[in-house]
Short mmCIF file of C-alpha atoms in Angstrom, two decimals:
data_model
loop_
_atom_site.label_atom_id
_atom_site.label_comp_id
_atom_site.label_asym_id
_atom_site.label_seq_id
_atom_site.Cartn_x
_atom_site.Cartn_y
_atom_site.Cartn_z
CA MET A 29 -9.75 -42.80 -45.04
CA LEU A 30 -11.65 -43.96 -41.96
CA GLN A 31 -12.13 -47.38 -43.50
CA ARG A 32 -8.38 -47.61 -44.26
CA ALA A 33 -7.60 -46.74 -40.63
CA ARG A 34 -9.96 -49.42 -39.38
CA LYS A 35 -8.44 -51.92 -41.75
CA SER A 36 -4.92 -51.03 -40.52
CA LEU A 37 -6.06 -51.39 -36.94
CA ARG A 38 -7.55 -54.85 -37.65
CA GLN A 39 -4.33 -55.88 -39.30
CA ALA A 40 -2.33 -54.57 -36.34
CA CYS A 41 -4.55 -56.56 -33.97
CA ARG A 42 -3.58 -59.68 -35.88
CA ARG A 43 0.07 -58.66 -35.37
CA PRO A 44 0.57 -57.75 -31.61
CA TRP A 45 3.95 -56.08 -32.12
CA ARG A 46 2.52 -53.78 -34.77
CA LEU A 47 -0.38 -52.97 -32.40
CA LEU A 48 2.07 -52.10 -29.64
CA ALA A 49 3.96 -49.79 -32.01
CA VAL A 50 0.75 -48.03 -33.02
CA VAL A 51 -0.32 -47.56 -29.38
CA SER A 52 3.14 -46.26 -28.46
CA LEU A 53 3.03 -43.80 -31.33
CA LEU A 54 -0.41 -42.57 -30.28
CA LEU A 55 0.72 -42.17 -26.65
CA THR A 56 3.81 -40.28 -27.74
CA ILE A 57 1.73 -37.96 -29.91
CA GLY A 58 -0.76 -37.44 -27.06
CA LEU A 59 1.96 -36.77 -24.52
CA GLY A 60 3.66 -34.33 -26.87
CA ALA A 61 0.41 -32.51 -27.43
CA ALA A 62 -0.21 -32.34 -23.69
CA LEU A 63 3.30 -30.98 -23.04
CA PHE A 64 2.91 -28.48 -25.84
CA GLY A 65 -0.40 -27.41 -24.33
CA LEU A 66 1.15 -26.97 -20.87
CA HIS A 67 4.01 -24.88 -22.23
CA ALA A 68 1.62 -22.80 -24.29
CA TRP A 69 -0.48 -22.27 -21.15
CA ALA A 70 2.60 -21.19 -19.17
CA GLY A 71 3.73 -18.93 -22.00
CA PHE A 72 0.31 -17.28 -22.05
CA HIS A 73 0.51 -16.54 -18.31
CA TYR A 74 4.04 -15.15 -18.68
CA TRP A 75 2.84 -12.86 -21.47
CA ARG A 76 -0.18 -11.77 -19.43
CA ALA A 77 2.06 -11.05 -16.42
CA GLY A 78 4.14 -8.74 -18.57
CA ARG A 79 1.04 -6.94 -19.81
CA GLU A 80 -0.30 -6.50 -16.27
CA LEU A 81 3.05 -5.13 -15.09
CA GLU A 82 2.99 -2.58 -17.91
CA ARG A 83 -0.35 -1.41 -16.46
CA TYR A 84 0.97 -1.54 -12.85
CA ARG A 85 -1.51 -4.30 -12.00
CA LEU A 86 0.88 -6.00 -9.61
CA VAL A 87 -1.51 -8.36 -7.83
CA GLU A 88 -2.83 -9.68 -11.13
CA ALA A 89 0.72 -10.03 -12.50
CA ARG A 90 1.80 -12.07 -9.49
CA ALA A 91 -1.13 -14.48 -9.96
CA HIS A 92 -0.08 -15.09 -13.58
CA LEU A 93 3.54 -15.63 -12.60
CA GLU A 94 2.56 -18.15 -9.94
CA SER A 95 0.58 -20.09 -12.57
CA CYS A 96 3.59 -19.94 -14.88
CA LEU A 97 5.93 -21.31 -12.21
CA HIS A 98 3.77 -24.42 -11.81
CA VAL A 99 4.94 -25.41 -15.31
CA TRP A 100 8.33 -23.67 -15.43
CA PRO A 101 9.64 -23.97 -11.84
CA ALA A 102 13.26 -23.74 -13.06
CA SER A 103 12.87 -20.65 -15.22
CA PHE A 104 15.35 -17.93 -14.27
CA ASP A 105 13.38 -15.26 -16.12
CA VAL A 106 10.09 -16.09 -14.40
CA HIS A 107 11.66 -16.14 -10.94
CA LEU A 108 13.37 -12.80 -11.62
CA LEU A 109 10.11 -11.22 -12.74
CA ALA A 110 8.32 -12.75 -9.74
CA ALA A 111 10.97 -11.27 -7.42
CA ARG A 112 10.54 -7.83 -8.96
CA THR A 113 6.76 -8.05 -8.67
CA ALA A 114 6.92 -9.19 -5.04
CA ARG A 115 9.28 -6.32 -4.18
CA ARG A 116 6.96 -3.78 -5.73
CA LEU A 117 4.16 -5.26 -3.62
CA ASP A 118 6.34 -4.80 -0.50
CA ASP A 119 6.55 -8.58 -0.06
CA TYR A 120 10.30 -8.59 0.56
CA ASP A 121 10.51 -12.14 1.91
CA ALA A 122 8.99 -13.51 -1.30
CA ALA A 123 11.27 -11.30 -3.40
CA GLU A 124 14.34 -12.63 -1.65
CA ARG A 125 13.17 -16.25 -2.05
CA HIS A 126 12.81 -15.79 -5.80
CA LEU A 127 16.20 -14.07 -6.04
CA SER A 128 17.83 -16.91 -4.10
CA ARG A 129 16.30 -19.35 -6.58
CA CYS A 130 17.65 -17.25 -9.46
CA GLN A 131 21.13 -17.53 -7.99
CA GLN A 132 20.77 -21.30 -7.65
CA LEU A 133 19.64 -21.64 -11.26
CA ARG A 134 22.55 -19.60 -12.62
CA GLY A 135 25.12 -20.81 -10.11
CA SER A 136 26.30 -17.25 -9.61
CA LEU A 137 25.04 -13.70 -9.13
CA SER A 138 24.03 -12.24 -12.47
CA GLU A 139 23.87 -8.49 -13.09
CA ASP A 140 20.05 -8.62 -13.11
CA VAL A 141 19.94 -10.33 -9.72
CA VAL A 142 22.44 -7.89 -8.20
CA LEU A 143 20.34 -4.96 -9.44
CA GLU A 144 17.13 -6.42 -8.05
CA GLN A 145 18.77 -7.16 -4.69
CA THR A 146 19.92 -3.54 -4.61
CA LEU A 147 16.41 -2.30 -5.37
CA VAL A 148 15.04 -4.42 -2.52
CA ARG A 149 17.53 -2.76 -0.18
CA ALA A 150 16.66 0.71 -1.48
CA GLN A 151 12.92 0.23 -1.22
CA ARG A 152 13.19 -1.13 2.32
CA GLY A 153 14.85 2.08 3.47
CA GLY A 154 18.54 1.66 2.65
CA MET A 155 18.51 4.26 -0.12
CA ASP A 156 21.58 6.20 1.01
CA SER A 157 23.83 3.13 1.09
CA VAL A 158 23.05 2.18 -2.53
CA MET A 159 22.68 5.69 -3.96
CA PRO A 160 26.12 5.88 -5.71
CA TYR A 161 25.57 2.60 -7.62
CA LEU A 162 21.98 3.35 -8.63
CA LYS A 163 22.76 6.98 -9.49
CA SER A 164 25.46 5.83 -11.92
CA LEU A 165 22.94 3.54 -13.66
CA VAL A 166 20.39 6.33 -13.98
CA GLU A 167 23.03 8.69 -15.41
CA GLN A 168 23.84 6.01 -18.01
CA ASN A 169 20.11 5.83 -18.84
CA HIS A 170 20.01 2.15 -17.87
CA PRO A 171 16.90 0.34 -19.21
CA ALA A 172 15.78 -0.22 -15.61
CA THR A 173 15.84 3.51 -14.81
CA PRO A 174 12.06 3.76 -14.11
CA LEU A 175 12.28 0.78 -11.74
CA ILE A 176 15.31 2.32 -10.03
CA LEU A 177 13.61 5.67 -9.53
CA GLU A 178 10.43 3.98 -8.28
CA ALA A 179 12.29 1.87 -5.71
CA MET A 180 14.34 4.83 -4.49
CA ALA A 181 11.30 7.11 -4.26
CA ARG A 182 9.34 4.50 -2.35
CA GLY A 183 12.27 4.01 -0.01
CA TYR A 184 12.33 7.72 0.75
CA ILE A 185 8.55 7.73 1.26
CA ARG A 186 8.92 4.80 3.62
CA ALA A 187 11.50 6.82 5.55
CA PHE A 188 9.16 9.87 5.55
CA ARG A 189 11.72 11.82 3.49
CA PHE A 190 9.16 13.32 1.16
CA GLY A 191 11.39 16.11 -0.15
CA ASP A 192 13.97 13.60 -1.40
CA ALA A 193 11.20 11.48 -2.91
CA ALA A 194 9.80 14.53 -4.72
CA MET A 195 13.14 15.21 -6.46
CA LEU A 196 13.38 11.63 -7.73
CA LEU A 197 9.79 11.63 -8.92
CA ALA A 198 10.37 14.85 -10.84
CA LEU A 199 13.34 13.18 -12.56
CA TRP A 200 11.20 10.13 -13.32
CA GLN A 201 8.53 12.33 -14.94
CA GLU A 202 11.25 14.08 -16.93
CA ARG A 203 12.52 10.73 -18.23
CA ARG A 204 9.05 9.21 -18.71
CA PRO A 205 6.49 12.01 -19.12
CA GLY A 206 3.00 10.96 -18.12
CA ASP A 207 4.05 7.73 -16.35
CA LYS A 208 1.04 6.98 -14.18
CA GLN A 209 2.99 5.36 -11.35
CA ALA A 210 5.21 8.42 -11.08
CA SER A 211 2.08 10.62 -11.08
CA LEU A 212 0.47 8.48 -8.37
CA LEU A 213 3.50 8.69 -6.07
CA GLN A 214 3.88 12.40 -6.78
CA GLY A 215 0.26 12.86 -5.73
CA TYR A 216 0.88 11.08 -2.46
CA VAL A 217 4.00 13.18 -1.77
CA HIS A 218 2.10 16.40 -2.53
CA GLU A 219 -0.58 15.30 -0.05
CA GLN A 220 2.09 15.25 2.65
CA ILE A 221 4.12 18.36 1.88
CA GLY A 222 1.82 20.30 -0.46
CA PRO A 223 0.49 21.85 -2.43
CA GLU A 224 -2.68 19.76 -2.29
CA GLN A 225 -3.86 21.18 -5.63
CA ALA A 226 -0.81 19.56 -7.23
CA ALA A 227 -1.88 16.24 -5.70
CA ILE A 228 -5.33 16.65 -7.24
CA GLU A 229 -3.80 17.26 -10.66
CA ASN A 230 -1.53 14.22 -10.24
CA TYR A 231 -4.46 11.93 -9.50
CA ARG A 232 -6.46 13.37 -12.38
CA ARG A 233 -3.57 12.55 -14.73
CA VAL A 234 -3.47 8.97 -13.44
CA LEU A 235 -7.18 8.57 -14.17
CA GLU A 236 -6.79 10.02 -17.67
CA VAL A 237 -4.35 7.21 -18.43
CA ASP A 238 -6.13 4.49 -16.41
CA PRO A 239 -9.80 5.18 -15.56
CA GLU A 240 -9.94 1.95 -13.50
CA HIS A 241 -7.21 3.01 -11.05
CA ASP A 242 -9.18 2.80 -7.80
CA GLU A 243 -6.45 4.10 -5.46
CA ALA A 244 -6.02 7.31 -7.45
CA ARG A 245 -9.79 7.78 -7.62
CA VAL A 246 -10.26 7.32 -3.85
CA ARG A 247 -7.44 9.73 -3.03
CA LEU A 248 -8.77 12.27 -5.49
CA ALA A 249 -12.28 12.03 -4.02
CA ASP A 250 -10.95 12.54 -0.48
CA LEU A 251 -9.03 15.66 -1.51
CA LEU A 252 -12.02 17.07 -3.38
CA VAL A 253 -14.23 16.70 -0.30
CA GLU A 254 -11.60 18.33 1.91
CA ARG A 255 -11.33 21.23 -0.55
CA ALA A 256 -15.12 21.75 -0.64
CA MET A 257 -15.70 20.18 -4.06
CA PRO A 258 -18.08 17.39 -3.04
CA ALA A 259 -20.10 17.35 -6.30
CA GLU A 260 -17.04 16.31 -8.33
CA ALA A 261 -16.01 13.91 -5.57
CA LEU A 262 -19.44 12.26 -5.67
CA GLU A 263 -19.00 11.34 -9.34
CA HIS A 264 -15.78 9.49 -8.54
CA VAL A 265 -17.17 7.72 -5.47
CA GLN A 266 -20.29 6.58 -7.32
CA LEU A 267 -18.07 4.95 -9.96
CA LEU A 268 -16.12 3.19 -7.20
CA ALA A 269 -19.29 2.06 -5.44
CA ALA A 270 -20.60 0.56 -8.68
CA ARG A 271 -17.37 -1.44 -9.09
CA ARG A 272 -17.05 -2.39 -5.41
CA PRO A 273 -20.57 -2.75 -4.01
CA GLY A 274 -20.69 -3.38 -0.28
CA ASP A 275 -17.15 -2.09 0.32
CA ALA A 276 -17.34 -0.15 3.61
CA TYR A 277 -14.24 1.87 2.74
CA ILE A 278 -15.98 3.22 -0.38
CA LEU A 279 -19.45 3.51 1.17
CA VAL A 280 -18.16 5.78 3.95
CA ARG A 281 -16.74 8.07 1.31
CA LEU A 282 -20.05 8.05 -0.53
CA ALA A 283 -21.79 9.05 2.69
CA ARG A 284 -19.23 11.81 3.29
CA CYS A 285 -19.93 13.26 -0.16
CA LEU A 286 -23.69 13.24 0.44
CA TYR A 287 -23.16 14.85 3.86
CA ALA A 288 -21.01 17.59 2.33
CA LEU A 289 -23.69 18.16 -0.32
CA GLY A 290 -26.32 18.82 2.36
CA ARG A 291 -27.99 15.40 2.17
CA PRO A 292 -27.41 14.10 5.72
CA GLU A 293 -30.43 11.78 5.82
CA GLU A 294 -29.22 9.84 2.78
CA ALA A 295 -25.72 9.75 4.23
CA GLU A 296 -27.04 8.39 7.53
CA GLU A 297 -28.87 5.54 5.81
CA ILE A 298 -25.59 4.39 4.27
CA VAL A 299 -23.67 4.75 7.54
CA ASP A 300 -26.30 2.76 9.44
CA ARG A 301 -25.92 -0.13 6.98
CA ILE A 302 -22.16 -0.11 7.47
CA ILE A 303 -22.37 -0.08 11.27
CA ALA A 304 -24.91 -2.93 11.22
CA GLU A 305 -22.29 -5.09 9.49
CA GLN A 306 -19.13 -3.63 11.08
CA PRO A 307 -20.00 -2.16 14.51
CA ARG A 308 -16.41 -1.07 15.25
CA TYR A 309 -15.59 0.53 11.90
CA ARG A 310 -14.16 3.84 13.08
CA PRO A 311 -14.81 6.01 9.97
CA ALA A 312 -18.48 5.02 10.06
CA LEU A 313 -18.78 5.65 13.81
CA SER A 314 -17.19 9.08 13.47
CA LEU A 315 -19.41 10.07 10.56
CA LYS A 316 -22.50 8.77 12.36
CA GLY A 317 -21.69 11.08 15.27
CA GLN A 318 -21.17 14.06 12.98
CA LEU A 319 -24.46 13.34 11.19
CA ALA A 320 -26.38 13.02 14.46
CA LEU A 321 -24.97 16.39 15.52
CA THR A 322 -26.02 17.98 12.23
CA LEU A 323 -29.51 16.50 12.62
CA ASN A 324 -29.89 18.09 16.09
CA ARG A 325 -29.35 14.93 18.13
CA PRO A 326 -26.36 15.99 20.29
CA ALA A 327 -26.81 13.33 22.99
CA GLU A 328 -26.83 10.56 20.39
CA ALA A 329 -23.88 12.22 18.65
CA GLU A 330 -21.90 12.12 21.90
CA ARG A 331 -22.44 8.37 22.21
CA TRP A 332 -21.23 7.63 18.67
CA LEU A 333 -18.27 9.99 18.89
CA ARG A 334 -17.07 8.54 22.18
CA GLU A 335 -17.30 5.08 20.60
CA SER A 336 -15.24 6.33 17.65
CA LEU A 337 -12.57 7.70 19.99
CA THR A 338 -12.24 4.34 21.76
CA VAL A 339 -11.13 2.95 18.40
CA ASP A 340 -8.84 5.88 17.51
CA ALA A 341 -8.19 8.44 20.22
CA ALA A 342 -6.34 10.68 17.75
CA ASP A 343 -9.30 11.17 15.40
CA TYR A 344 -9.40 14.96 15.14
CA TYR A 345 -12.86 15.18 13.58
CA SER A 346 -14.44 12.97 16.24
CA GLN A 347 -12.83 15.03 19.00
CA PHE A 348 -13.95 18.30 17.39
CA SER A 349 -17.53 17.09 17.00
CA LEU A 350 -17.57 15.67 20.53
CA ALA A 351 -16.66 19.07 21.98
CA ARG A 352 -19.52 20.63 20.00
CA SER A 353 -22.03 18.00 21.08
CA LEU A 354 -21.12 18.51 24.75
CA ARG A 355 -21.51 22.30 24.42
CA GLU A 356 -24.92 21.87 22.83
CA GLN A 357 -26.02 19.67 25.74
CA GLY A 358 -24.82 22.21 28.28
CA LYS A 359 -22.06 19.91 29.56
CA ASP A 360 -19.62 22.77 29.79
CA GLU A 361 -17.06 21.14 32.05
CA GLU A 362 -16.80 18.04 29.86
CA ALA A 363 -16.78 20.24 26.76
CA LEU A 364 -13.86 22.22 28.16
CA ALA A 365 -11.89 19.01 28.73
CA ALA A 366 -12.66 17.91 25.17
CA GLU A 367 -11.54 21.28 23.84
CA VAL A 368 -8.27 21.06 25.76
CA ARG A 369 -7.73 17.63 24.25
CA LEU A 370 -8.52 19.09 20.83
CA LYS A 371 -5.88 21.78 21.26
CA VAL A 372 -3.33 19.11 22.14
CA LEU A 373 -4.22 17.20 18.97
CA GLU A 374 -3.92 20.39 16.91
CA ALA A 375 -0.51 21.22 18.39
CA ASP A 376 0.70 17.67 17.84
CA ALA A 377 -0.54 17.69 14.23
CA GLN A 378 1.24 20.99 13.58
CA ARG A 379 4.46 19.66 15.07
CA ILE A 380 4.27 16.46 12.98
CA ARG A 381 3.51 18.48 9.86
CA LYS A 382 6.57 20.68 10.46
CA ILE A 383 8.78 17.64 10.97
CA ILE A 384 7.51 16.00 7.77
CA GLN A 385 7.73 19.14 5.67
CA GLU A 386 10.97 20.64 7.02
CA ASP A 387 12.95 18.90 9.76
CA ILE A 388 13.37 15.44 8.19
CA ASN A 389 14.61 16.94 4.94
CA ARG A 390 17.26 18.87 6.86
CA SER A 391 18.26 15.97 9.14
CA PRO A 392 17.10 12.72 7.49
CA ASN A 393 19.30 10.53 9.70
CA ASP A 394 18.39 12.04 13.05
CA PRO A 395 16.63 9.32 15.08
CA ALA A 396 15.51 11.89 17.67
CA ILE A 397 13.12 13.49 15.17
CA ARG A 398 11.53 10.16 14.27
CA THR A 399 11.29 9.13 17.91
CA GLU A 400 9.53 12.40 18.70
CA VAL A 401 6.88 11.78 16.04
CA GLY A 402 6.41 8.18 17.14
CA SER A 403 6.00 9.24 20.76
CA ILE A 404 3.47 11.94 19.82
CA LEU A 405 1.40 9.46 17.83
CA LEU A 406 1.48 6.85 20.60
CA ARG A 407 0.42 9.48 23.11
CA ALA A 408 -2.45 10.42 20.81
CA GLY A 409 -3.56 6.79 20.52
CA SER A 410 -2.38 6.19 16.93
CA ASP A 411 -0.52 3.02 17.85
CA ARG A 412 0.17 1.61 14.39
CA GLU A 413 1.59 4.83 13.01
CA GLY A 414 3.56 5.55 16.18
CA VAL A 415 5.24 2.15 16.10
CA GLN A 416 6.12 2.66 12.42
CA TRP A 417 7.88 5.93 13.21
CA LEU A 418 9.78 4.43 16.14
CA TYR A 419 11.01 1.55 14.00
CA SER A 420 12.02 4.05 11.32
CA ALA A 421 14.21 5.68 13.99
CA LEU A 422 15.82 2.30 14.67
CA ARG A 423 16.42 1.74 10.96
CA VAL A 424 18.41 4.97 11.04
CA ASP A 425 20.19 4.06 14.30
CA PRO A 426 19.52 0.56 15.70
CA THR A 427 21.15 1.56 19.01
CA TYR A 428 19.06 4.68 19.74
CA PRO A 429 17.93 4.22 23.38
CA ALA A 430 14.95 6.61 23.35
CA ALA A 431 13.25 4.66 20.56
CA HIS A 432 13.83 1.36 22.37
CA ARG A 433 12.44 2.84 25.60
CA ALA A 434 9.34 4.15 23.85
CA LEU A 435 8.70 0.80 22.15
CA ALA A 436 9.29 -1.17 25.34
CA ALA A 437 6.88 1.05 27.29
CA HIS A 438 4.29 0.85 24.53
CA PHE A 439 4.35 -2.94 24.22
CA ASP A 440 4.25 -3.29 28.02
CA ARG A 441 1.21 -1.02 28.13
CA ILE A 442 -0.75 -2.93 25.46
CA GLY A 443 0.11 -6.33 26.92
CA GLU A 444 2.66 -7.65 24.42
CA PRO A 445 5.52 -8.67 26.73
CA GLN A 446 7.42 -10.69 24.13
CA ARG A 447 7.76 -7.68 21.82
CA ALA A 448 8.63 -5.47 24.78
CA ALA A 449 11.27 -7.93 26.02
CA SER A 450 13.59 -7.51 23.04
CA HIS A 451 13.79 -3.76 23.68
CA HIS A 452 14.24 -4.24 27.43
CA ARG A 453 17.11 -6.65 26.69
CA PHE A 454 18.78 -4.09 24.47
CA LEU A 455 18.44 -1.37 27.10
CA SER A 456 19.97 -3.66 29.72
CA GLY A 457 23.00 -4.29 27.52
CA GLU A 458 22.06 -7.69 26.11
CA PRO A 459 22.48 -8.47 22.38
CA GLU A 460 20.69 -6.16 19.97
CA PRO A 461 17.10 -7.27 19.17
CA ALA A 462 16.07 -8.28 15.69
CA MET A 463 14.57 -5.38 13.81
CA GLU A 464 10.93 -5.48 12.83
CA SER A 465 10.39 -4.36 9.28
CA GLY A 466 7.18 -2.38 9.82
CA SER A 467 4.99 -1.47 6.86
CA ALA A 468 4.54 1.33 4.39
CA ALA A 469 4.43 4.76 5.93
CA GLN A 470 1.25 6.06 4.38
CA PRO A 471 -1.03 6.27 7.44
CA ALA A 472 1.35 8.69 9.17
CA GLY A 473 0.76 11.26 6.47
CA ARG A 474 -2.97 11.18 7.14
CA ALA A 475 -2.34 11.45 10.88
CA ALA A 476 -0.29 14.58 10.31
CA LYS A 477 -3.26 16.12 8.54
CA GLY A 478 -5.77 15.11 11.17
CA GLY A 479 -6.76 12.13 9.02
CA ARG A 480 -10.32 11.00 8.53
#
């Protein structure tokens, strides 16, 4: 056969037009194979994206969809799935870009695009305005019911309306028993409004379904340490440390477990390594101070704890340990001042906890409640969380003066005049400033518990 091919090629060389035809045929075959390969490659990434989304691996799914779009930039289905993935990652700008492209490709708004646009609005905090439409879909058992309940629940969490979120998550579990995303969000809600034991069980269920779910494992470990179960927590943190070596976030938790198990020297070795690489990492500074106090070095503990409080003045555990270290050094006057500060933090935490657990559920659209929490957190030094709460007040009522005043004063104080100016303009009667979107509300829950 090879000899026949060579013979045909020699004959073609003696006839230039036949040679050109052969070359053209080979190029066409090669180009077709290359195109087939590209489409197969894109199809593989689309399939993998779907598989990752089934496992709630959103970051990995987005990477596959981006690869797919390099080959299929005009695919409606890929852009729609990319929009949904971006929304679930809280990347709303990207979600809206993909949805705009979907509309261009179809020339009109399809039902799928309208639904996804509605879910973006719900997840960003506009749950009440879209509730009738989405509720009707859920009652009809629409195929997108889990996505609808997830977006609505996350919108309520974003608005700190944990009671409303809990009801939707219970419905989600009723419709899809054992869904790990529903269990994860239920765990987070139970962390905020209790009972914490229910949160522990939620995170355990997530790990039964997906042993590689790091967020559930970290949250479970934190709760176990807080509830005096450090031995079980240590097992989880050791698994995380093996998967994420050198991760300061995980290493601090490993040190906390060892500390709680009565192994402070081992814990201190880990903390020292973290501080050597990240000298301003607040969790490590706080734990270093607590360890020094436990190891009878109160003067050294004071230094580390004061450093921790310069990073986060609302850190309850640092303030508590600082008061102890001052007492042990005989600095009674300074200790008294620290204890007064501690009582203020305790009162503020109790007030925030009451608002989260009771007041917001009764008056979800009262901007005064949200402004109060934001002001408390700013006063305590929790700037990021305080700003989030104040912007949540403005999402409820963009014209609420007290929230604008608090934000203007805060940005003036920290030296951000441009951000302060928009709120000053509003207060002086100029056109309403553009709203800042803020980010997910999770840190505020930790602050309400005296977060570590």
